Protein backbone atom coordinates (compact mmCIF):
# COMPACT_ATOMS: atom_id res chain seq x y z
CA UNK A 1 0.00 0.00 0.00
CA UNK A 2 1.68 3.19 -1.16
CA UNK A 3 0.56 6.60 0.01
CA UNK A 4 1.72 8.34 -3.18
CA UNK A 5 3.09 11.18 -1.04
CA UNK A 6 6.74 10.80 -1.99
CA UNK A 7 7.02 13.89 -4.19
CA UNK A 8 9.09 16.75 -2.94
CA UNK A 9 6.06 18.99 -2.81
CA UNK A 10 4.57 16.72 -0.15
CA UNK A 11 6.94 18.10 2.42
CA UNK A 12 5.46 21.13 4.19
CA UNK A 13 8.78 22.96 3.88
CA UNK A 14 8.67 22.58 0.09
CA UNK A 15 5.02 23.53 -0.31
CA UNK A 16 5.00 26.95 1.32
CA UNK A 17 4.09 28.67 -1.92
CA UNK A 18 1.18 26.38 -2.66
CA UNK A 19 -2.15 28.08 -2.16
CA UNK A 20 -4.74 26.45 0.06
CA UNK A 21 -8.16 25.70 -1.38
CA UNK A 22 -11.11 27.73 -0.21
CA UNK A 23 -12.16 25.24 2.47
CA UNK A 24 -8.73 25.20 4.07
CA UNK A 25 -7.98 28.91 4.06
CA UNK A 26 -7.13 30.47 7.36
CA UNK A 27 -10.03 32.64 8.38
CA UNK A 28 -7.81 35.38 9.76
CA UNK A 29 -8.84 37.08 12.94
CA UNK A 30 -12.04 35.03 13.27
CA UNK A 31 -10.19 31.74 13.57
CA UNK A 32 -7.61 33.29 15.91
CA UNK A 33 -10.32 34.65 18.20
CA UNK A 34 -12.12 31.30 18.16
CA UNK A 35 -8.93 29.43 19.07
CA UNK A 36 -8.04 31.80 21.92
CA UNK A 37 -11.57 31.87 23.36
CA UNK A 38 -12.00 28.10 23.16
CA UNK A 39 -8.60 27.55 24.83
CA UNK A 40 -9.43 29.93 27.68
CA UNK A 41 -12.88 28.40 28.14
CA UNK A 42 -11.40 24.90 28.13
CA UNK A 43 -8.90 25.96 30.77
CA UNK A 44 -11.70 27.33 32.97
CA UNK A 45 -13.68 24.15 32.40
CA UNK A 46 -10.77 21.95 33.46
CA UNK A 47 -10.36 24.17 36.53
CA UNK A 48 -13.98 23.52 37.50
CA UNK A 49 -13.61 19.77 36.89
CA UNK A 50 -10.45 19.80 38.98
CA UNK A 51 -12.62 20.99 41.88
CA UNK A 52 -14.17 17.49 41.94
CA UNK A 53 -10.83 15.78 42.52
CA UNK A 54 -9.51 14.78 45.92
CA UNK A 55 -5.82 14.43 46.73
CA UNK A 56 -6.42 11.18 48.61
CA UNK A 57 -8.18 9.49 45.67
CA UNK A 58 -5.67 10.87 43.20
CA UNK A 59 -2.81 9.49 45.25
CA UNK A 60 -4.52 6.07 45.44
CA UNK A 61 -4.65 5.96 41.61
CA UNK A 62 -0.96 6.80 41.47
CA UNK A 63 -0.02 4.19 44.08
CA UNK A 64 -2.12 1.46 42.47
CA UNK A 65 -2.49 2.49 38.82
CA UNK A 66 -4.55 -0.47 37.64
CA UNK A 67 -7.29 1.71 36.20
CA UNK A 68 -4.75 3.96 34.46
CA UNK A 69 -2.96 0.90 33.05
CA UNK A 70 -6.21 -0.51 31.64
CA UNK A 71 -7.00 2.90 30.13
CA UNK A 72 -3.58 3.17 28.47
CA UNK A 73 -3.98 -0.35 27.08
CA UNK A 74 -7.29 0.69 25.54
CA UNK A 75 -5.88 3.99 24.27
CA UNK A 76 -2.71 2.74 22.60
CA UNK A 77 -3.63 -0.92 22.16
CA UNK A 78 -7.27 -1.25 21.15
CA UNK A 79 -7.77 2.05 19.32
CA UNK A 80 -4.78 1.85 16.91
CA UNK A 81 -5.57 -1.82 16.20
CA UNK A 82 -9.22 -0.97 15.55
CA UNK A 83 -8.18 1.87 13.22
CA UNK A 84 -5.90 -0.49 11.29
CA UNK A 85 -8.67 -3.09 10.91
CA UNK A 86 -11.17 -0.47 9.73
CA UNK A 87 -8.74 0.93 7.17
CA UNK A 88 -8.07 -2.56 5.78
CA UNK A 89 -11.69 -3.74 5.92
CA UNK A 90 -13.08 -0.73 4.03
CA UNK A 91 -10.21 -0.67 1.49
CA UNK A 92 -9.57 3.02 2.01
CA UNK A 93 -7.38 5.19 -0.16
CA UNK A 94 -3.83 5.53 1.20
CA UNK A 95 -4.20 9.08 2.52
CA UNK A 96 -7.58 8.29 4.04
CA UNK A 97 -6.24 5.16 5.73
CA UNK A 98 -3.42 7.21 7.28
CA UNK A 99 -5.95 9.74 8.62
CA UNK A 100 -7.94 6.95 10.29
CA UNK A 101 -4.78 5.43 11.78
CA UNK A 102 -3.53 8.76 13.11
CA UNK A 103 -6.88 9.30 14.81
CA UNK A 104 -6.61 5.90 16.47
CA UNK A 105 -3.09 6.69 17.74
CA UNK A 106 -4.04 10.04 19.30
CA UNK A 107 -4.41 10.35 23.10
CA UNK A 108 -7.70 10.91 24.87
CA UNK A 109 -9.41 14.28 24.64
CA UNK A 110 -10.68 16.52 27.41
CA UNK A 111 -14.24 16.02 26.17
CA UNK A 112 -14.23 12.66 27.97
CA UNK A 113 -13.75 14.42 31.31
CA UNK A 114 -16.99 16.35 30.84
CA UNK A 115 -18.99 13.26 29.89
CA UNK A 116 -17.44 11.32 32.79
CA UNK A 117 -18.71 13.93 35.23
CA UNK A 118 -22.22 13.70 33.78
CA UNK A 119 -22.34 9.89 34.19
CA UNK A 120 -21.03 9.99 37.78
CA UNK A 121 -17.74 8.43 36.75
CA UNK A 122 -14.41 8.48 38.55
CA UNK A 123 -13.18 12.01 37.86
CA UNK A 124 -9.79 11.36 39.46
CA UNK A 125 -9.25 8.39 37.15
CA UNK A 126 -10.61 10.26 34.11
CA UNK A 127 -8.29 13.25 34.41
CA UNK A 128 -5.37 10.99 35.38
CA UNK A 129 -5.95 8.89 32.25
CA UNK A 130 -6.17 11.97 30.01
CA UNK A 131 -2.93 13.36 31.45
CA UNK A 132 -1.06 10.03 31.31
CA UNK A 133 -2.20 9.27 27.76
CA UNK A 134 -1.10 12.74 26.61
CA UNK A 135 2.34 12.23 28.18
CA UNK A 136 2.57 8.69 26.76
CA UNK A 137 1.65 10.04 23.31
CA UNK A 138 5.12 11.58 23.09
CA UNK A 139 6.48 8.09 22.52
CA UNK A 140 3.47 5.91 21.77
CA UNK A 141 2.13 7.90 18.82
CA UNK A 142 5.27 7.52 16.65
CA UNK A 143 5.68 3.91 17.81
CA UNK A 144 2.12 2.89 16.93
CA UNK A 145 2.21 4.71 13.60
CA UNK A 146 5.50 3.00 12.72
CA UNK A 147 4.25 -0.48 13.70
CA UNK A 148 1.06 -0.22 11.65
CA UNK A 149 2.45 1.56 8.58
CA UNK A 150 5.75 -0.28 8.01
CA UNK A 151 3.98 -2.77 5.72
CA UNK A 152 2.34 0.06 3.74
CA UNK A 153 5.65 1.29 2.22
CA UNK A 154 4.80 4.81 3.35
CA UNK A 155 7.31 7.31 1.97
CA UNK A 156 5.73 10.41 3.46
CA UNK A 157 7.39 11.69 6.62
CA UNK A 158 4.74 12.15 9.31
CA UNK A 159 5.33 15.00 11.75
CA UNK A 160 4.37 14.37 15.37
CA UNK A 161 2.89 17.60 16.84
CA UNK A 162 5.07 17.70 19.96
CA UNK A 163 4.34 21.38 20.48
CA UNK A 164 0.62 20.68 20.40
CA UNK A 165 1.08 17.86 22.92
CA UNK A 166 3.01 20.19 25.22
CA UNK A 167 0.33 22.90 25.00
CA UNK A 168 -2.35 20.30 25.75
CA UNK A 169 -0.47 19.17 28.85
CA UNK A 170 -0.09 22.74 30.11
CA UNK A 171 -3.76 23.58 29.48
CA UNK A 172 -4.75 20.37 31.27
CA UNK A 173 -2.48 20.10 34.29
CA UNK A 174 -2.27 23.72 35.50
CA UNK A 175 -6.05 24.43 35.69
CA UNK A 176 -6.67 21.00 37.23
CA UNK A 177 -3.97 21.61 39.84
CA UNK A 178 -5.63 24.89 40.83
CA UNK A 179 -9.00 23.11 40.99
CA UNK A 180 -7.60 20.42 43.30
CA UNK A 181 -6.15 23.11 45.57
CA UNK A 182 -9.48 24.99 45.72
CA UNK A 183 -11.31 21.76 46.57
CA UNK A 184 -8.78 21.09 49.34
CA UNK A 185 -9.02 24.57 50.87
CA UNK A 186 -12.66 25.50 50.20
CA UNK A 187 -14.71 22.32 49.63
CA UNK A 188 -18.11 24.06 49.84
CA UNK A 189 -17.23 26.70 47.27
CA UNK A 190 -15.70 24.07 44.99
CA UNK A 191 -19.07 22.31 44.69
CA UNK A 192 -20.67 25.51 43.42
CA UNK A 193 -17.82 26.01 40.93
CA UNK A 194 -18.24 22.40 39.77
CA UNK A 195 -21.96 22.80 39.07
CA UNK A 196 -21.38 26.01 37.11
CA UNK A 197 -18.53 24.34 35.19
CA UNK A 198 -20.72 21.41 34.21
CA UNK A 199 -23.31 23.73 32.63
CA UNK A 200 -20.65 25.85 30.94
CA UNK A 201 -19.02 22.65 29.64
CA UNK A 202 -22.18 21.57 27.87
CA UNK A 203 -22.60 24.97 26.23
CA UNK A 204 -18.92 25.02 25.28
CA UNK A 205 -19.16 21.64 23.57
CA UNK A 206 -22.05 22.80 21.42
CA UNK A 207 -20.36 26.10 20.55
CA UNK A 208 -17.07 24.42 19.62
CA UNK A 209 -18.87 21.81 17.51
CA UNK A 210 -20.93 24.36 15.59
CA UNK A 211 -18.04 26.81 15.15
CA UNK A 212 -15.69 24.04 14.04
CA UNK A 213 -18.13 22.85 11.40
CA UNK A 214 -18.71 26.41 10.13
CA UNK A 215 -15.02 27.33 9.98
CA UNK A 216 -14.15 24.11 8.15
CA UNK A 217 -17.24 23.94 5.94
CA UNK A 218 -15.10 23.68 2.82
CA UNK A 219 -13.28 20.62 4.14
CA UNK A 220 -16.33 18.37 4.10
CA UNK A 221 -16.83 15.89 1.31
CA UNK A 222 -19.51 13.32 0.61
CA UNK A 223 -17.37 10.21 1.09
CA UNK A 224 -19.87 7.78 2.61
CA UNK A 225 -17.13 5.33 3.59
CA UNK A 226 -15.29 7.86 5.75
CA UNK A 227 -18.55 9.01 7.33
CA UNK A 228 -19.44 5.40 8.14
CA UNK A 229 -16.06 4.77 9.77
CA UNK A 230 -16.24 8.02 11.72
CA UNK A 231 -19.64 6.88 13.05
CA UNK A 232 -18.72 3.35 14.13
CA UNK A 233 -15.14 4.04 15.28
CA UNK A 234 -16.02 5.89 18.54
CA UNK A 235 -18.78 3.37 19.26
CA UNK A 236 -16.30 0.50 18.98
CA UNK A 237 -13.96 2.39 21.32
CA UNK A 238 -16.67 2.87 23.94
CA UNK A 239 -17.82 -0.77 23.83
CA UNK A 240 -14.37 -2.40 23.79
CA UNK A 241 -13.12 -0.07 26.53
CA UNK A 242 -16.07 -0.98 28.74
CA UNK A 243 -15.66 -4.71 28.08
CA UNK A 244 -11.92 -4.67 28.81
CA UNK A 245 -12.49 -2.75 32.04
CA UNK A 246 -15.20 -5.24 33.01
CA UNK A 247 -12.93 -8.17 32.14
CA UNK A 248 -10.20 -6.79 34.42
CA UNK A 249 -12.70 -6.60 37.32
CA UNK A 250 -12.91 -2.80 37.52
CA UNK A 251 -15.82 -1.21 39.37
CA UNK A 252 -18.89 -0.04 37.45
CA UNK A 253 -17.84 3.55 38.00
CA UNK A 254 -14.41 2.86 36.52
CA UNK A 255 -15.93 0.89 33.64
CA UNK A 256 -18.00 3.91 32.61
CA UNK A 257 -14.94 6.15 32.92
CA UNK A 258 -12.62 3.93 30.88
CA UNK A 259 -15.30 3.46 28.22
CA UNK A 260 -15.69 7.20 27.69
CA UNK A 261 -11.94 7.79 27.79
CA UNK A 262 -11.33 5.14 25.13
CA UNK A 263 -13.85 6.37 22.58
CA UNK A 264 -13.07 10.10 22.94
CA UNK A 265 -9.95 11.12 21.02
CA UNK A 266 -8.02 14.39 20.79
CA UNK A 267 -9.40 15.76 17.52
CA UNK A 268 -7.29 18.91 17.50
CA UNK A 269 -4.07 16.90 17.77
CA UNK A 270 -5.07 14.72 14.82
CA UNK A 271 -5.90 17.75 12.66
CA UNK A 272 -2.63 19.47 13.60
CA UNK A 273 -0.61 16.39 12.66
CA UNK A 274 -2.36 16.10 9.30
CA UNK A 275 -1.76 19.77 8.53
CA UNK A 276 1.92 19.47 9.41
CA UNK A 277 2.48 16.30 7.37
CA UNK A 278 0.43 16.64 4.18
CA UNK A 279 -0.16 19.07 1.37
CA UNK A 280 -3.39 20.95 0.78
CA UNK A 281 -4.29 18.56 -2.05
CA UNK A 282 -4.18 15.59 0.31
CA UNK A 283 -5.86 17.46 3.18
CA UNK A 284 -9.00 17.88 1.10
CA UNK A 285 -9.41 14.09 1.17
CA UNK A 286 -8.39 13.67 4.82
CA UNK A 287 -9.78 16.46 7.00
CA UNK A 288 -13.39 15.37 6.70
CA UNK A 289 -12.65 12.29 8.79
CA UNK A 290 -11.45 13.93 12.04
CA UNK A 291 -14.21 16.55 11.74
CA UNK A 292 -16.86 13.85 11.35
CA UNK A 293 -15.28 11.79 14.14
CA UNK A 294 -15.46 14.77 16.48
CA UNK A 295 -19.11 15.35 15.61
CA UNK A 296 -20.11 11.72 16.12
CA UNK A 297 -18.19 11.36 19.38
CA UNK A 298 -20.15 14.34 20.66
CA UNK A 299 -23.42 12.71 19.62
CA UNK A 300 -22.40 9.36 21.14
CA UNK A 301 -21.37 11.06 24.37
CA UNK A 302 -24.68 12.89 24.73
CA UNK A 303 -26.59 9.66 24.00
CA UNK A 304 -24.60 7.79 26.68
CA UNK A 305 -25.24 10.57 29.18
CA UNK A 306 -28.96 10.61 28.34
CA UNK A 307 -29.22 6.82 28.71
CA UNK A 308 -27.41 6.88 32.05
CA UNK A 309 -29.47 9.75 33.45
CA UNK A 310 -32.70 7.99 32.37
CA UNK A 311 -31.57 4.76 34.06
CA UNK A 312 -30.55 6.71 37.17
CA UNK A 313 -33.92 8.47 37.36
CA UNK A 314 -35.87 5.23 37.00
CA UNK A 315 -33.73 3.52 39.62
CA UNK A 316 -34.26 6.45 41.97
CA UNK A 317 -38.05 6.30 41.49
CA UNK A 318 -38.02 2.55 42.08
CA UNK A 319 -36.06 2.93 45.30
CA UNK A 320 -38.36 5.78 46.33
CA UNK A 321 -41.40 3.51 45.99
CA UNK A 322 -39.70 0.80 48.03
CA UNK A 323 -38.76 3.29 50.72
CA UNK A 324 -42.31 4.64 50.86
CA UNK A 325 -43.61 1.06 51.27
CA UNK A 326 -41.12 0.44 54.06
CA UNK A 327 -42.21 3.68 55.71
CA UNK A 328 -45.86 2.58 55.70
CA UNK A 329 -44.96 -0.82 57.19
CA UNK A 330 -42.82 0.82 59.86
CA UNK A 331 -45.65 3.26 60.67
CA UNK A 332 -48.13 0.37 61.03
CA UNK A 333 -45.72 -1.46 63.28
CA UNK A 334 -45.27 1.65 65.40
CA UNK A 335 -49.04 2.04 65.78
CA UNK A 336 -49.41 -1.61 66.79
CA UNK A 337 -46.55 -1.30 69.22
CA UNK A 338 -48.03 1.86 70.75
CA UNK A 339 -51.41 0.14 71.22
CA UNK A 340 -49.76 -2.80 72.98
CA UNK A 341 -47.83 -0.41 75.17
CA UNK A 342 -51.00 1.51 76.10
CA UNK A 343 -52.79 -1.72 76.96
CA UNK A 344 -49.88 -2.77 79.12
CA UNK A 345 -49.87 0.59 80.92
CA UNK A 346 -53.64 0.40 81.54
CA UNK A 347 -53.22 -2.99 83.20
CA UNK A 348 -50.51 -1.63 85.47
CA UNK A 349 -52.64 1.42 86.34
CA UNK A 350 -55.62 -0.80 87.31
CA UNK A 351 -53.45 -2.71 89.71
CA UNK A 352 -51.85 0.43 91.07
CA UNK A 353 -55.05 2.40 91.99
CA UNK A 354 -56.51 -0.28 94.32
CA UNK A 355 -56.62 1.35 97.84
CA UNK A 356 -55.58 -0.30 101.07
CA UNK A 357 -52.59 -2.31 102.11
CA UNK A 358 -51.40 -4.95 99.77
CA UNK A 359 -52.76 -8.38 100.43
CA UNK A 360 -51.11 -11.72 99.80
CA UNK A 361 -52.54 -11.87 96.30
CA UNK A 362 -51.11 -8.45 95.42
CA UNK A 363 -47.69 -9.42 96.70
CA UNK A 364 -47.85 -12.56 94.63
CA UNK A 365 -48.74 -10.51 91.52
CA UNK A 366 -45.94 -8.10 92.16
CA UNK A 367 -43.49 -10.98 92.16
CA UNK A 368 -44.82 -12.41 88.87
CA UNK A 369 -43.05 -11.68 85.58
CA UNK A 370 -44.37 -8.86 83.45
CA UNK A 371 -45.56 -11.22 80.75
CA UNK A 372 -48.03 -12.86 83.15
CA UNK A 373 -49.75 -9.68 84.32
CA UNK A 374 -52.49 -9.85 81.70
CA UNK A 375 -53.40 -13.38 82.70
CA UNK A 376 -54.34 -12.23 86.26
CA UNK A 377 -57.21 -10.05 85.14
C-alpha positions as a printed Julia matrix, in Angstrom:
377×3 Matrix{Float64}:
   0.0     0.0     0.0
   1.68    3.19   -1.16
   0.56    6.6     0.01
   1.72    8.34   -3.18
   3.09   11.18   -1.04
   6.74   10.8    -1.99
   7.02   13.89   -4.19
   9.09   16.75   -2.94
   6.06   18.99   -2.81
   4.57   16.72   -0.15
   6.94   18.1     2.42
   5.46   21.13    4.19
   8.78   22.96    3.88
   8.67   22.58    0.09
   5.02   23.53   -0.31
   5.0    26.95    1.32
   4.09   28.67   -1.92
   1.18   26.38   -2.66
  -2.15   28.08   -2.16
  -4.74   26.45    0.06
  -8.16   25.7    -1.38
 -11.11   27.73   -0.21
 -12.16   25.24    2.47
  -8.73   25.2     4.07
  -7.98   28.91    4.06
  -7.13   30.47    7.36
 -10.03   32.64    8.38
  -7.81   35.38    9.76
  -8.84   37.08   12.94
 -12.04   35.03   13.27
 -10.19   31.74   13.57
  -7.61   33.29   15.91
 -10.32   34.65   18.2
 -12.12   31.3    18.16
  -8.93   29.43   19.07
  -8.04   31.8    21.92
 -11.57   31.87   23.36
 -12.0    28.1    23.16
  -8.6    27.55   24.83
  -9.43   29.93   27.68
 -12.88   28.4    28.14
 -11.4    24.9    28.13
  -8.9    25.96   30.77
 -11.7    27.33   32.97
 -13.68   24.15   32.4
 -10.77   21.95   33.46
 -10.36   24.17   36.53
 -13.98   23.52   37.5
 -13.61   19.77   36.89
 -10.45   19.8    38.98
 -12.62   20.99   41.88
 -14.17   17.49   41.94
 -10.83   15.78   42.52
  -9.51   14.78   45.92
  -5.82   14.43   46.73
  -6.42   11.18   48.61
  -8.18    9.49   45.67
  -5.67   10.87   43.2
  -2.81    9.49   45.25
  -4.52    6.07   45.44
  -4.65    5.96   41.61
  -0.96    6.8    41.47
  -0.02    4.19   44.08
  -2.12    1.46   42.47
  -2.49    2.49   38.82
  -4.55   -0.47   37.64
  -7.29    1.71   36.2
  -4.75    3.96   34.46
  -2.96    0.9    33.05
  -6.21   -0.51   31.64
  -7.0     2.9    30.13
  -3.58    3.17   28.47
  -3.98   -0.35   27.08
  -7.29    0.69   25.54
  -5.88    3.99   24.27
  -2.71    2.74   22.6
  -3.63   -0.92   22.16
  -7.27   -1.25   21.15
  -7.77    2.05   19.32
  -4.78    1.85   16.91
  -5.57   -1.82   16.2
  -9.22   -0.97   15.55
  -8.18    1.87   13.22
  -5.9    -0.49   11.29
  -8.67   -3.09   10.91
 -11.17   -0.47    9.73
  -8.74    0.93    7.17
  -8.07   -2.56    5.78
 -11.69   -3.74    5.92
 -13.08   -0.73    4.03
 -10.21   -0.67    1.49
  -9.57    3.02    2.01
  -7.38    5.19   -0.16
  -3.83    5.53    1.2
  -4.2     9.08    2.52
  -7.58    8.29    4.04
  -6.24    5.16    5.73
  -3.42    7.21    7.28
  -5.95    9.74    8.62
  -7.94    6.95   10.29
  -4.78    5.43   11.78
  -3.53    8.76   13.11
  -6.88    9.3    14.81
  -6.61    5.9    16.47
  -3.09    6.69   17.74
  -4.04   10.04   19.3
  -4.41   10.35   23.1
  -7.7    10.91   24.87
  -9.41   14.28   24.64
 -10.68   16.52   27.41
 -14.24   16.02   26.17
 -14.23   12.66   27.97
 -13.75   14.42   31.31
 -16.99   16.35   30.84
 -18.99   13.26   29.89
 -17.44   11.32   32.79
 -18.71   13.93   35.23
 -22.22   13.7    33.78
 -22.34    9.89   34.19
 -21.03    9.99   37.78
 -17.74    8.43   36.75
 -14.41    8.48   38.55
 -13.18   12.01   37.86
  -9.79   11.36   39.46
  -9.25    8.39   37.15
 -10.61   10.26   34.11
  -8.29   13.25   34.41
  -5.37   10.99   35.38
  -5.95    8.89   32.25
  -6.17   11.97   30.01
  -2.93   13.36   31.45
  -1.06   10.03   31.31
  -2.2     9.27   27.76
  -1.1    12.74   26.61
   2.34   12.23   28.18
   2.57    8.69   26.76
   1.65   10.04   23.31
   5.12   11.58   23.09
   6.48    8.09   22.52
   3.47    5.91   21.77
   2.13    7.9    18.82
   5.27    7.52   16.65
   5.68    3.91   17.81
   2.12    2.89   16.93
   2.21    4.71   13.6
   5.5     3.0    12.72
   4.25   -0.48   13.7
   1.06   -0.22   11.65
   2.45    1.56    8.58
   5.75   -0.28    8.01
   3.98   -2.77    5.72
   2.34    0.06    3.74
   5.65    1.29    2.22
   4.8     4.81    3.35
   7.31    7.31    1.97
   5.73   10.41    3.46
   7.39   11.69    6.62
   4.74   12.15    9.31
   5.33   15.0    11.75
   4.37   14.37   15.37
   2.89   17.6    16.84
   5.07   17.7    19.96
   4.34   21.38   20.48
   0.62   20.68   20.4
   1.08   17.86   22.92
   3.01   20.19   25.22
   0.33   22.9    25.0
  -2.35   20.3    25.75
  -0.47   19.17   28.85
  -0.09   22.74   30.11
  -3.76   23.58   29.48
  -4.75   20.37   31.27
  -2.48   20.1    34.29
  -2.27   23.72   35.5
  -6.05   24.43   35.69
  -6.67   21.0    37.23
  -3.97   21.61   39.84
  -5.63   24.89   40.83
  -9.0    23.11   40.99
  -7.6    20.42   43.3
  -6.15   23.11   45.57
  -9.48   24.99   45.72
 -11.31   21.76   46.57
  -8.78   21.09   49.34
  -9.02   24.57   50.87
 -12.66   25.5    50.2
 -14.71   22.32   49.63
 -18.11   24.06   49.84
 -17.23   26.7    47.27
 -15.7    24.07   44.99
 -19.07   22.31   44.69
 -20.67   25.51   43.42
 -17.82   26.01   40.93
 -18.24   22.4    39.77
 -21.96   22.8    39.07
 -21.38   26.01   37.11
 -18.53   24.34   35.19
 -20.72   21.41   34.21
 -23.31   23.73   32.63
 -20.65   25.85   30.94
 -19.02   22.65   29.64
 -22.18   21.57   27.87
 -22.6    24.97   26.23
 -18.92   25.02   25.28
 -19.16   21.64   23.57
 -22.05   22.8    21.42
 -20.36   26.1    20.55
 -17.07   24.42   19.62
 -18.87   21.81   17.51
 -20.93   24.36   15.59
 -18.04   26.81   15.15
 -15.69   24.04   14.04
 -18.13   22.85   11.4
 -18.71   26.41   10.13
 -15.02   27.33    9.98
 -14.15   24.11    8.15
 -17.24   23.94    5.94
 -15.1    23.68    2.82
 -13.28   20.62    4.14
 -16.33   18.37    4.1
 -16.83   15.89    1.31
 -19.51   13.32    0.61
 -17.37   10.21    1.09
 -19.87    7.78    2.61
 -17.13    5.33    3.59
 -15.29    7.86    5.75
 -18.55    9.01    7.33
 -19.44    5.4     8.14
 -16.06    4.77    9.77
 -16.24    8.02   11.72
 -19.64    6.88   13.05
 -18.72    3.35   14.13
 -15.14    4.04   15.28
 -16.02    5.89   18.54
 -18.78    3.37   19.26
 -16.3     0.5    18.98
 -13.96    2.39   21.32
 -16.67    2.87   23.94
 -17.82   -0.77   23.83
 -14.37   -2.4    23.79
 -13.12   -0.07   26.53
 -16.07   -0.98   28.74
 -15.66   -4.71   28.08
 -11.92   -4.67   28.81
 -12.49   -2.75   32.04
 -15.2    -5.24   33.01
 -12.93   -8.17   32.14
 -10.2    -6.79   34.42
 -12.7    -6.6    37.32
 -12.91   -2.8    37.52
 -15.82   -1.21   39.37
 -18.89   -0.04   37.45
 -17.84    3.55   38.0
 -14.41    2.86   36.52
 -15.93    0.89   33.64
 -18.0     3.91   32.61
 -14.94    6.15   32.92
 -12.62    3.93   30.88
 -15.3     3.46   28.22
 -15.69    7.2    27.69
 -11.94    7.79   27.79
 -11.33    5.14   25.13
 -13.85    6.37   22.58
 -13.07   10.1    22.94
  -9.95   11.12   21.02
  -8.02   14.39   20.79
  -9.4    15.76   17.52
  -7.29   18.91   17.5
  -4.07   16.9    17.77
  -5.07   14.72   14.82
  -5.9    17.75   12.66
  -2.63   19.47   13.6
  -0.61   16.39   12.66
  -2.36   16.1     9.3
  -1.76   19.77    8.53
   1.92   19.47    9.41
   2.48   16.3     7.37
   0.43   16.64    4.18
  -0.16   19.07    1.37
  -3.39   20.95    0.78
  -4.29   18.56   -2.05
  -4.18   15.59    0.31
  -5.86   17.46    3.18
  -9.0    17.88    1.1
  -9.41   14.09    1.17
  -8.39   13.67    4.82
  -9.78   16.46    7.0
 -13.39   15.37    6.7
 -12.65   12.29    8.79
 -11.45   13.93   12.04
 -14.21   16.55   11.74
 -16.86   13.85   11.35
 -15.28   11.79   14.14
 -15.46   14.77   16.48
 -19.11   15.35   15.61
 -20.11   11.72   16.12
 -18.19   11.36   19.38
 -20.15   14.34   20.66
 -23.42   12.71   19.62
 -22.4     9.36   21.14
 -21.37   11.06   24.37
 -24.68   12.89   24.73
 -26.59    9.66   24.0
 -24.6     7.79   26.68
 -25.24   10.57   29.18
 -28.96   10.61   28.34
 -29.22    6.82   28.71
 -27.41    6.88   32.05
 -29.47    9.75   33.45
 -32.7     7.99   32.37
 -31.57    4.76   34.06
 -30.55    6.71   37.17
 -33.92    8.47   37.36
 -35.87    5.23   37.0
 -33.73    3.52   39.62
 -34.26    6.45   41.97
 -38.05    6.3    41.49
 -38.02    2.55   42.08
 -36.06    2.93   45.3
 -38.36    5.78   46.33
 -41.4     3.51   45.99
 -39.7     0.8    48.03
 -38.76    3.29   50.72
 -42.31    4.64   50.86
 -43.61    1.06   51.27
 -41.12    0.44   54.06
 -42.21    3.68   55.71
 -45.86    2.58   55.7
 -44.96   -0.82   57.19
 -42.82    0.82   59.86
 -45.65    3.26   60.67
 -48.13    0.37   61.03
 -45.72   -1.46   63.28
 -45.27    1.65   65.4
 -49.04    2.04   65.78
 -49.41   -1.61   66.79
 -46.55   -1.3    69.22
 -48.03    1.86   70.75
 -51.41    0.14   71.22
 -49.76   -2.8    72.98
 -47.83   -0.41   75.17
 -51.0     1.51   76.1
 -52.79   -1.72   76.96
 -49.88   -2.77   79.12
 -49.87    0.59   80.92
 -53.64    0.4    81.54
 -53.22   -2.99   83.2
 -50.51   -1.63   85.47
 -52.64    1.42   86.34
 -55.62   -0.8    87.31
 -53.45   -2.71   89.71
 -51.85    0.43   91.07
 -55.05    2.4    91.99
 -56.51   -0.28   94.32
 -56.62    1.35   97.84
 -55.58   -0.3   101.07
 -52.59   -2.31  102.11
 -51.4    -4.95   99.77
 -52.76   -8.38  100.43
 -51.11  -11.72   99.8
 -52.54  -11.87   96.3
 -51.11   -8.45   95.42
 -47.69   -9.42   96.7
 -47.85  -12.56   94.63
 -48.74  -10.51   91.52
 -45.94   -8.1    92.16
 -43.49  -10.98   92.16
 -44.82  -12.41   88.87
 -43.05  -11.68   85.58
 -44.37   -8.86   83.45
 -45.56  -11.22   80.75
 -48.03  -12.86   83.15
 -49.75   -9.68   84.32
 -52.49   -9.85   81.7
 -53.4   -13.38   82.7
 -54.34  -12.23   86.26
 -57.21  -10.05   85.14
